[in-house]
CSV table of C-alpha atoms in Angstrom, one decimal:
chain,number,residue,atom,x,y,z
Q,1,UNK,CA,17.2,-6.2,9.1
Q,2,UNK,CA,14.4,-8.5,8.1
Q,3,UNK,CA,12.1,-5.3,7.8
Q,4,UNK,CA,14.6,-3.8,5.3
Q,5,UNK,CA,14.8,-6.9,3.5
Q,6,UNK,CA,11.3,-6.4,3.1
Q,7,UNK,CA,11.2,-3.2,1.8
Q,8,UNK,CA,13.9,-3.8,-0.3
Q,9,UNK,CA,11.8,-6.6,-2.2
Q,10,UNK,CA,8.4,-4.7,-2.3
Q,11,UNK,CA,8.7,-2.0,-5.3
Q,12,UNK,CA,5.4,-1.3,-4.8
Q,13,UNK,CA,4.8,-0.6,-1.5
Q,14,UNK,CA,2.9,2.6,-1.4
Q,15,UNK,CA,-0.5,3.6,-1.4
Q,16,UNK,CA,-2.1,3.2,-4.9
Q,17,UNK,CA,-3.0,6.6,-6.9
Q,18,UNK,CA,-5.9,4.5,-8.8
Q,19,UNK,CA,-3.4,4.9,-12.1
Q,20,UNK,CA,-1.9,1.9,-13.0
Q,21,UNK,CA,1.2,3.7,-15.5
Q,22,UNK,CA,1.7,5.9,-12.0
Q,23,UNK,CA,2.0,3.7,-9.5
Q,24,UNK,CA,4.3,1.7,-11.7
Q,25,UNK,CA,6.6,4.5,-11.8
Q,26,UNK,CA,6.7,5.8,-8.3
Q,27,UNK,CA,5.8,2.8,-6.5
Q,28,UNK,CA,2.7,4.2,-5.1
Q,29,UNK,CA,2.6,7.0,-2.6
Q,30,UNK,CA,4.5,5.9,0.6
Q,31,UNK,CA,4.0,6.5,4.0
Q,32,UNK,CA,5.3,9.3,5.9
Q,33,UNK,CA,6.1,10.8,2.5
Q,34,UNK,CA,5.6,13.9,1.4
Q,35,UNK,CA,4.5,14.7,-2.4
Q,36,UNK,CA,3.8,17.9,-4.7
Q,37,UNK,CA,1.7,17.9,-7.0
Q,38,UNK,CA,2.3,21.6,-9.2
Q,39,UNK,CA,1.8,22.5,-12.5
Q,40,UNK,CA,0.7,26.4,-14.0
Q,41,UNK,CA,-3.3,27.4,-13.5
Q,42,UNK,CA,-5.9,25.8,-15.2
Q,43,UNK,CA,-4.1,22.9,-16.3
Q,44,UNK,CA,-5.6,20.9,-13.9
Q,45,UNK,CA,-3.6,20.1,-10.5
Q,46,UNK,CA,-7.0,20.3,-8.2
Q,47,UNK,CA,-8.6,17.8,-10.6
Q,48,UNK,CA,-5.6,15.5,-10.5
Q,49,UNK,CA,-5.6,15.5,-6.8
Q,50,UNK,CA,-9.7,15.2,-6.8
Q,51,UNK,CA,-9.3,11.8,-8.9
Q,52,UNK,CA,-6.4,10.7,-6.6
Q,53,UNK,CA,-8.2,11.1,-3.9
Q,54,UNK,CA,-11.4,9.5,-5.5
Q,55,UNK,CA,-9.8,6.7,-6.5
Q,56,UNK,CA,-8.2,5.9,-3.3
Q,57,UNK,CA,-11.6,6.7,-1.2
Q,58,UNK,CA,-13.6,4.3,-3.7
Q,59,UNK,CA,-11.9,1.1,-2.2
Q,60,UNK,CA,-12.1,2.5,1.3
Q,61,UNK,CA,-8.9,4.4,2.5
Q,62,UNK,CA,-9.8,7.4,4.5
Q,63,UNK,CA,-8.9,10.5,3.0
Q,64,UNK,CA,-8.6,14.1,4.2
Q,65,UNK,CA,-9.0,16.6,1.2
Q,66,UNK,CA,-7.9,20.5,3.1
Q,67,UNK,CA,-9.3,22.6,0.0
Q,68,UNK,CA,-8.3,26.2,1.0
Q,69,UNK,CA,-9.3,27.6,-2.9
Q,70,UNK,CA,-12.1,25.8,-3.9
Q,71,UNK,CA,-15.8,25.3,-1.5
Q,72,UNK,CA,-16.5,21.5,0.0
Q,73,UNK,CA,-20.0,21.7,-2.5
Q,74,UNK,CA,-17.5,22.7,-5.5
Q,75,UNK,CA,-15.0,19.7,-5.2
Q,76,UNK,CA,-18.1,17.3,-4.1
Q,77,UNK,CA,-19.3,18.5,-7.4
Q,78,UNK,CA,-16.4,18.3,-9.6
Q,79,UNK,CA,-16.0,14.3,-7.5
Q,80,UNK,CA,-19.2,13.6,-8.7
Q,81,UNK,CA,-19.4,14.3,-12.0
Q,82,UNK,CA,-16.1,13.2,-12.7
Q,83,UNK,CA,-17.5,9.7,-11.1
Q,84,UNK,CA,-20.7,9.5,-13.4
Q,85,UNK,CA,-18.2,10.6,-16.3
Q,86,UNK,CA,-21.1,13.3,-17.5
Q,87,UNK,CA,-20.5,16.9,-17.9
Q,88,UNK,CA,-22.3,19.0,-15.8
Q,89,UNK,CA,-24.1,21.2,-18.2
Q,90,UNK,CA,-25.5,17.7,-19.3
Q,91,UNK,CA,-27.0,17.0,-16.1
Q,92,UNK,CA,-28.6,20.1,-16.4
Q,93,UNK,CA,-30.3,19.2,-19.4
Q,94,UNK,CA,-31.0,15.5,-19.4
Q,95,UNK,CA,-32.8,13.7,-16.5
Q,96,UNK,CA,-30.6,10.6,-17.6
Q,97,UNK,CA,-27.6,12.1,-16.9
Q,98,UNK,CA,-29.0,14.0,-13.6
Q,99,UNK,CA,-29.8,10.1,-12.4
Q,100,UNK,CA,-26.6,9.0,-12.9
Q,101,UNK,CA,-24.7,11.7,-11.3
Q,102,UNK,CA,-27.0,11.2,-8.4
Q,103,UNK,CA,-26.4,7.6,-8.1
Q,104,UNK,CA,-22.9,8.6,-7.6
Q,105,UNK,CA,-23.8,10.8,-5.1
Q,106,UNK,CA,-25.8,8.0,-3.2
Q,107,UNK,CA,-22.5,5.8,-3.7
Q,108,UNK,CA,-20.4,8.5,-2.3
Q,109,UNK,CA,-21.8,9.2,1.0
Q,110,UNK,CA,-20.4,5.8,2.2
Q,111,UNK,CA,-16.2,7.4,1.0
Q,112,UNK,CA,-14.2,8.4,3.7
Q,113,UNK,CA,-13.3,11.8,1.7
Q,114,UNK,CA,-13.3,14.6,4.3
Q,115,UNK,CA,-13.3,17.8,2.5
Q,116,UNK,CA,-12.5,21.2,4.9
Q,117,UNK,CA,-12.6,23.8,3.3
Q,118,UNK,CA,-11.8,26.2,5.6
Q,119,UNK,CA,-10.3,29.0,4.1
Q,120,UNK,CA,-6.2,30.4,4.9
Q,121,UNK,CA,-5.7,27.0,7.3
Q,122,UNK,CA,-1.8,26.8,9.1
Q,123,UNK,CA,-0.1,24.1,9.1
Q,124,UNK,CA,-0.4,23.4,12.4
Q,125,UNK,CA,-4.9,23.7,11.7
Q,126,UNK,CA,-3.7,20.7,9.2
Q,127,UNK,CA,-2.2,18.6,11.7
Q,128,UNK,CA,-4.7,18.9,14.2
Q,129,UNK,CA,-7.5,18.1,11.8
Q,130,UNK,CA,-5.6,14.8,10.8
Q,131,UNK,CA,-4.9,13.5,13.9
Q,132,UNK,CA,-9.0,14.1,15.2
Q,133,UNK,CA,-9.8,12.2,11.8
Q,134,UNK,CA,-7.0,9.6,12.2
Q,135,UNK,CA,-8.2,9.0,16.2
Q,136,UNK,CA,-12.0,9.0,14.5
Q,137,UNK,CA,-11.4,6.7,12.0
Q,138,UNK,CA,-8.8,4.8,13.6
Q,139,UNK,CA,-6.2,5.1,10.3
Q,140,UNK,CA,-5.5,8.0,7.9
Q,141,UNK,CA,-4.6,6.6,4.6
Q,142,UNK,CA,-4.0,10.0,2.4
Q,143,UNK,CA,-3.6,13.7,3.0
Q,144,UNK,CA,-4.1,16.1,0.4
Q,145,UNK,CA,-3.8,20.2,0.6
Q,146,UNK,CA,-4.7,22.4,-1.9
Q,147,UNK,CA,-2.8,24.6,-2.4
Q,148,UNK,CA,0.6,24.8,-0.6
Q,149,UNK,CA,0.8,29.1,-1.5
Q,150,UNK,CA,-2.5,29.6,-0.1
Q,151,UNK,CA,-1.9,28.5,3.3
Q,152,UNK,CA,-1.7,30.6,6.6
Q,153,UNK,CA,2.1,31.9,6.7
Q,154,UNK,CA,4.3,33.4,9.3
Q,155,UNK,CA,4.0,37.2,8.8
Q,156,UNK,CA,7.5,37.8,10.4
Q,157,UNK,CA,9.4,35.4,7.5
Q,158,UNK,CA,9.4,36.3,3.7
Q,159,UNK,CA,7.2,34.4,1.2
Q,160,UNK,CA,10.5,32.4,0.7
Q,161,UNK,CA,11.3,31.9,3.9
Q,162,UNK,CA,7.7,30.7,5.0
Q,163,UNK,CA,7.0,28.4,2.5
Q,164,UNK,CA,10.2,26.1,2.8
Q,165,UNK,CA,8.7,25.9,6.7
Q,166,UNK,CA,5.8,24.8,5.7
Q,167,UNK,CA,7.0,22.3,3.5
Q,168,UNK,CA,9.5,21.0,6.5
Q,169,UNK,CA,6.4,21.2,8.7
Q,170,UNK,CA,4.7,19.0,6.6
Q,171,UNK,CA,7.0,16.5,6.1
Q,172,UNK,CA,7.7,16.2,9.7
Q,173,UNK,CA,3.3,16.0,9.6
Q,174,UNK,CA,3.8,13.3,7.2
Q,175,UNK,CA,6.3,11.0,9.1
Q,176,UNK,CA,4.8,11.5,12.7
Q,177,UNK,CA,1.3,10.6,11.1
Q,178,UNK,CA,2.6,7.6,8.6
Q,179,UNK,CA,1.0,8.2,5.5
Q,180,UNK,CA,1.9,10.5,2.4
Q,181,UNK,CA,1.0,14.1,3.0
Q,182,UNK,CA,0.2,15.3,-1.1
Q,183,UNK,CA,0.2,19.3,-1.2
Q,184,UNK,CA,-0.3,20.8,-4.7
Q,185,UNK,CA,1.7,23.8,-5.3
Q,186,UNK,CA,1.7,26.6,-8.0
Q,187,UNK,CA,4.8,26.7,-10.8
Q,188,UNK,CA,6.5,30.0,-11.7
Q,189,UNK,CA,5.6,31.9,-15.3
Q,190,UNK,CA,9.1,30.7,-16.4
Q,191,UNK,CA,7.5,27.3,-17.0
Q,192,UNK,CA,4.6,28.9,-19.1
Q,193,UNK,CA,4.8,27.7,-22.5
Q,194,UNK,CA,7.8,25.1,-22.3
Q,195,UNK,CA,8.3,21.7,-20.5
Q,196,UNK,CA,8.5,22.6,-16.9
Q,197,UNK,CA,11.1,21.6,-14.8
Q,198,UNK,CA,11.6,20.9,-10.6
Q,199,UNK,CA,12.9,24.0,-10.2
Q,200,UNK,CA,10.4,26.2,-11.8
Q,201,UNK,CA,8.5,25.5,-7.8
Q,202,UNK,CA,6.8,28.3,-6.9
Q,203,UNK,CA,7.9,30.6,-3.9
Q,204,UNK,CA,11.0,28.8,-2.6
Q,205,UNK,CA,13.8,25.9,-3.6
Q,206,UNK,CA,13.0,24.4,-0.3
Q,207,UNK,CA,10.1,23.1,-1.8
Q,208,UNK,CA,11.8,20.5,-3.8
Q,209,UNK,CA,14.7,20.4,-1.1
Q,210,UNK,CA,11.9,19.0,1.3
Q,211,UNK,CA,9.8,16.8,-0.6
Q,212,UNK,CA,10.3,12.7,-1.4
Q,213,UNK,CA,8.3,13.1,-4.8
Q,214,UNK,CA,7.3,16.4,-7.3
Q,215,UNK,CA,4.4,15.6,-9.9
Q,216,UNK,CA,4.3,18.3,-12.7
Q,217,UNK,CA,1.1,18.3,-14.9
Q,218,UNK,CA,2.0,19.9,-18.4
Q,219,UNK,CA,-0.2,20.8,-21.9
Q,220,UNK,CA,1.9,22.0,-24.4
Q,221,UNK,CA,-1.4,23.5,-25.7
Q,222,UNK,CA,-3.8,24.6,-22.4
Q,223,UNK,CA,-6.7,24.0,-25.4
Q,224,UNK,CA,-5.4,20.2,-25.7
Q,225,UNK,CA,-6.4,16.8,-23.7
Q,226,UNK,CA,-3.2,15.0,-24.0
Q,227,UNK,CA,-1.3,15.9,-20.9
Q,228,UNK,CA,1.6,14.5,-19.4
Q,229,UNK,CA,2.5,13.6,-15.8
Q,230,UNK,CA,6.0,14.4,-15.0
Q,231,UNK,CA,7.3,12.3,-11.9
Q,232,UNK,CA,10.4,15.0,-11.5
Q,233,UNK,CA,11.6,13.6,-8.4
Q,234,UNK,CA,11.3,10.4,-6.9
Q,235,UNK,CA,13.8,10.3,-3.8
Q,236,UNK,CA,12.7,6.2,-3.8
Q,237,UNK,CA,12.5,5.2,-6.7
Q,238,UNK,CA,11.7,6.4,-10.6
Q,239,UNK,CA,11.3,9.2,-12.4
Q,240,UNK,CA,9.7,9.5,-15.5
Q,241,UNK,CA,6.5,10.7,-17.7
Q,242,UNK,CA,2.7,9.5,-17.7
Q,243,UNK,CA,0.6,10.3,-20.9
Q,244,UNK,CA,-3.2,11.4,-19.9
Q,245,UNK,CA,-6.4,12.3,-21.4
Q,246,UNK,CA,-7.8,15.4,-20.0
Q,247,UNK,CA,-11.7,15.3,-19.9
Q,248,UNK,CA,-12.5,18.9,-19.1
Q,249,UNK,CA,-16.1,18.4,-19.4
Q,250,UNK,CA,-16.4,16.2,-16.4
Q,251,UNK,CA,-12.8,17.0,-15.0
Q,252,UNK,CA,-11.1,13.3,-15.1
Q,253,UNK,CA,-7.4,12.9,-16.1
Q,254,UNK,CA,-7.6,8.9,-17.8
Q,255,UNK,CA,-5.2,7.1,-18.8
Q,256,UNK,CA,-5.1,6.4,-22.6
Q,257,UNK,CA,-5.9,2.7,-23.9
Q,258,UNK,CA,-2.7,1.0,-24.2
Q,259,UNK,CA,-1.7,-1.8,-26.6
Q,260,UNK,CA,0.6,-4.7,-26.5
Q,261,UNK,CA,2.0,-3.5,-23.4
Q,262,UNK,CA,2.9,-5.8,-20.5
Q,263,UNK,CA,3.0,-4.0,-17.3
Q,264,UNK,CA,3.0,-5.9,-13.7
Q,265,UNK,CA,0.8,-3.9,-11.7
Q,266,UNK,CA,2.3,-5.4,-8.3
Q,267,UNK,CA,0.9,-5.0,-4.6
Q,268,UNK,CA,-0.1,-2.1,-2.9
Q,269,UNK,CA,-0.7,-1.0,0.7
Q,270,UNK,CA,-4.3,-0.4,2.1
């Protein structure tokens, strides 16, 4: 009981995303939870995750990033610019900007951001890898798995079929290993030009069925920066919509400068 009470009195009792208008929605991202991140391609869903991730690995969580599209050297590169805030064809040009992307670099080295990149990895690969990092590191703060329709299914289920078991799979991955499991996850076309909604998940209903919390990251222009953050589902607390600022140049999702607006940014977990 006093455990509950406990909870009950901490709205705030996940693991901060490194956004402060974020985690006042959602609460943070709790353990043993397990959260989709989806939006249509090349809005930005890998780059949302990679700042995530960032920002949680930059005050010392240990972090897992399973990158099944994209190589380990392209999201260390998209981590690092995005870091030193200078776009890459900059750094190309300008030995001032090259410096300070590779002070990042030497900043970064110390993170505990494992990136695999392993290409078509099963769940079960997943689990196995967390646990070898979890018994290595002794805690696993974060999981994150890009992308949910890329990895390793069951040949003798349907595409439907094999994704909601891979979503129950990972939320039984997330419980067993107490920390939030975040798997990014392709939208249908339905949702392409128009507000998107839960249900426009990719590839099964199970999908939304099976996880605590859905993210969808929506442009109603793909050529604009302003992008919102749609918490869709929150099984524990709020839902509701985050404005960003879309840097494409160094791929960062910031939040914009907000006036006269008092918000308590509470106590997270680490």
């Amino acid at each position: 009981m006093p455990t509950v009470i406990n909870r009950l009195g901490d709205t705030t009792r996940g693991i901060s995303t490194g956004f402060h208008m974020l985690d006042y929605i959602c609460g943070g991202f709790g353990k043993g939870h397990l959260i989709i991140i989806a939006a249509r391609p090349a809005i930005g869903k890998t780059s949302f995750a990679c700042n995530i991730a960032a920002n949680m690995a930059r005050v010392g969580l240990v972090v897992p990033f399973f990158s099944i599209e994209m190589s380990k050297e392209e999201i260390t590169e998209r981590v690092m610019l995005s870091e030193a805030q200078v776009d890459k064809y900059a750094a190309m040009q300008s030995t001032k900007a090259m410096q300070s992307v590779m002070d990042v670099g030497d900043k970064i080295k110390d993170w505990k951001l494992f990136v695999d990149d392993r290409g078509s990895l099963s769940v079960g690969q997943v689990v196995s890898t967390a646990y070898k990092i979890k018994q290595l590191e002794r805690k696993l703060d974060c999981v994150f798995i890009d992308y949910l329709q890329l990895m390793q299914m069951d040949k003798n289920e349907n595409r439907n079929q094999a994704v909601g078991a891979m979503t129950r799979q990972l939320k039984q991955m997330a419980k067993e290993i107490k920390c939030p499991v975040v798997v990014l996850s392709q939208l249908n076309r339905a949702a392409d030009g128009r507000r998107p909604a839960v249900s426009d998940l990719r590839d099964s209903g199970e999908i939304e069925q099976n996880a605590d919390m859905v993210i969808l990251l929506h442009r109603e222009n793909p050529e604009d920066t302003q992008t919102l953050a749609i918490v869709g589902k929150n099984r524990h607390g709020k839902t509701g919509d985050i404005d960003f600022v879309w840097h494409p140049e160094y791929t960062r999702f910031m939040e914009p400068v907000m006036k006269n607006v008092n918000v308590p940014k509470g106590t997270f977990d680490r």
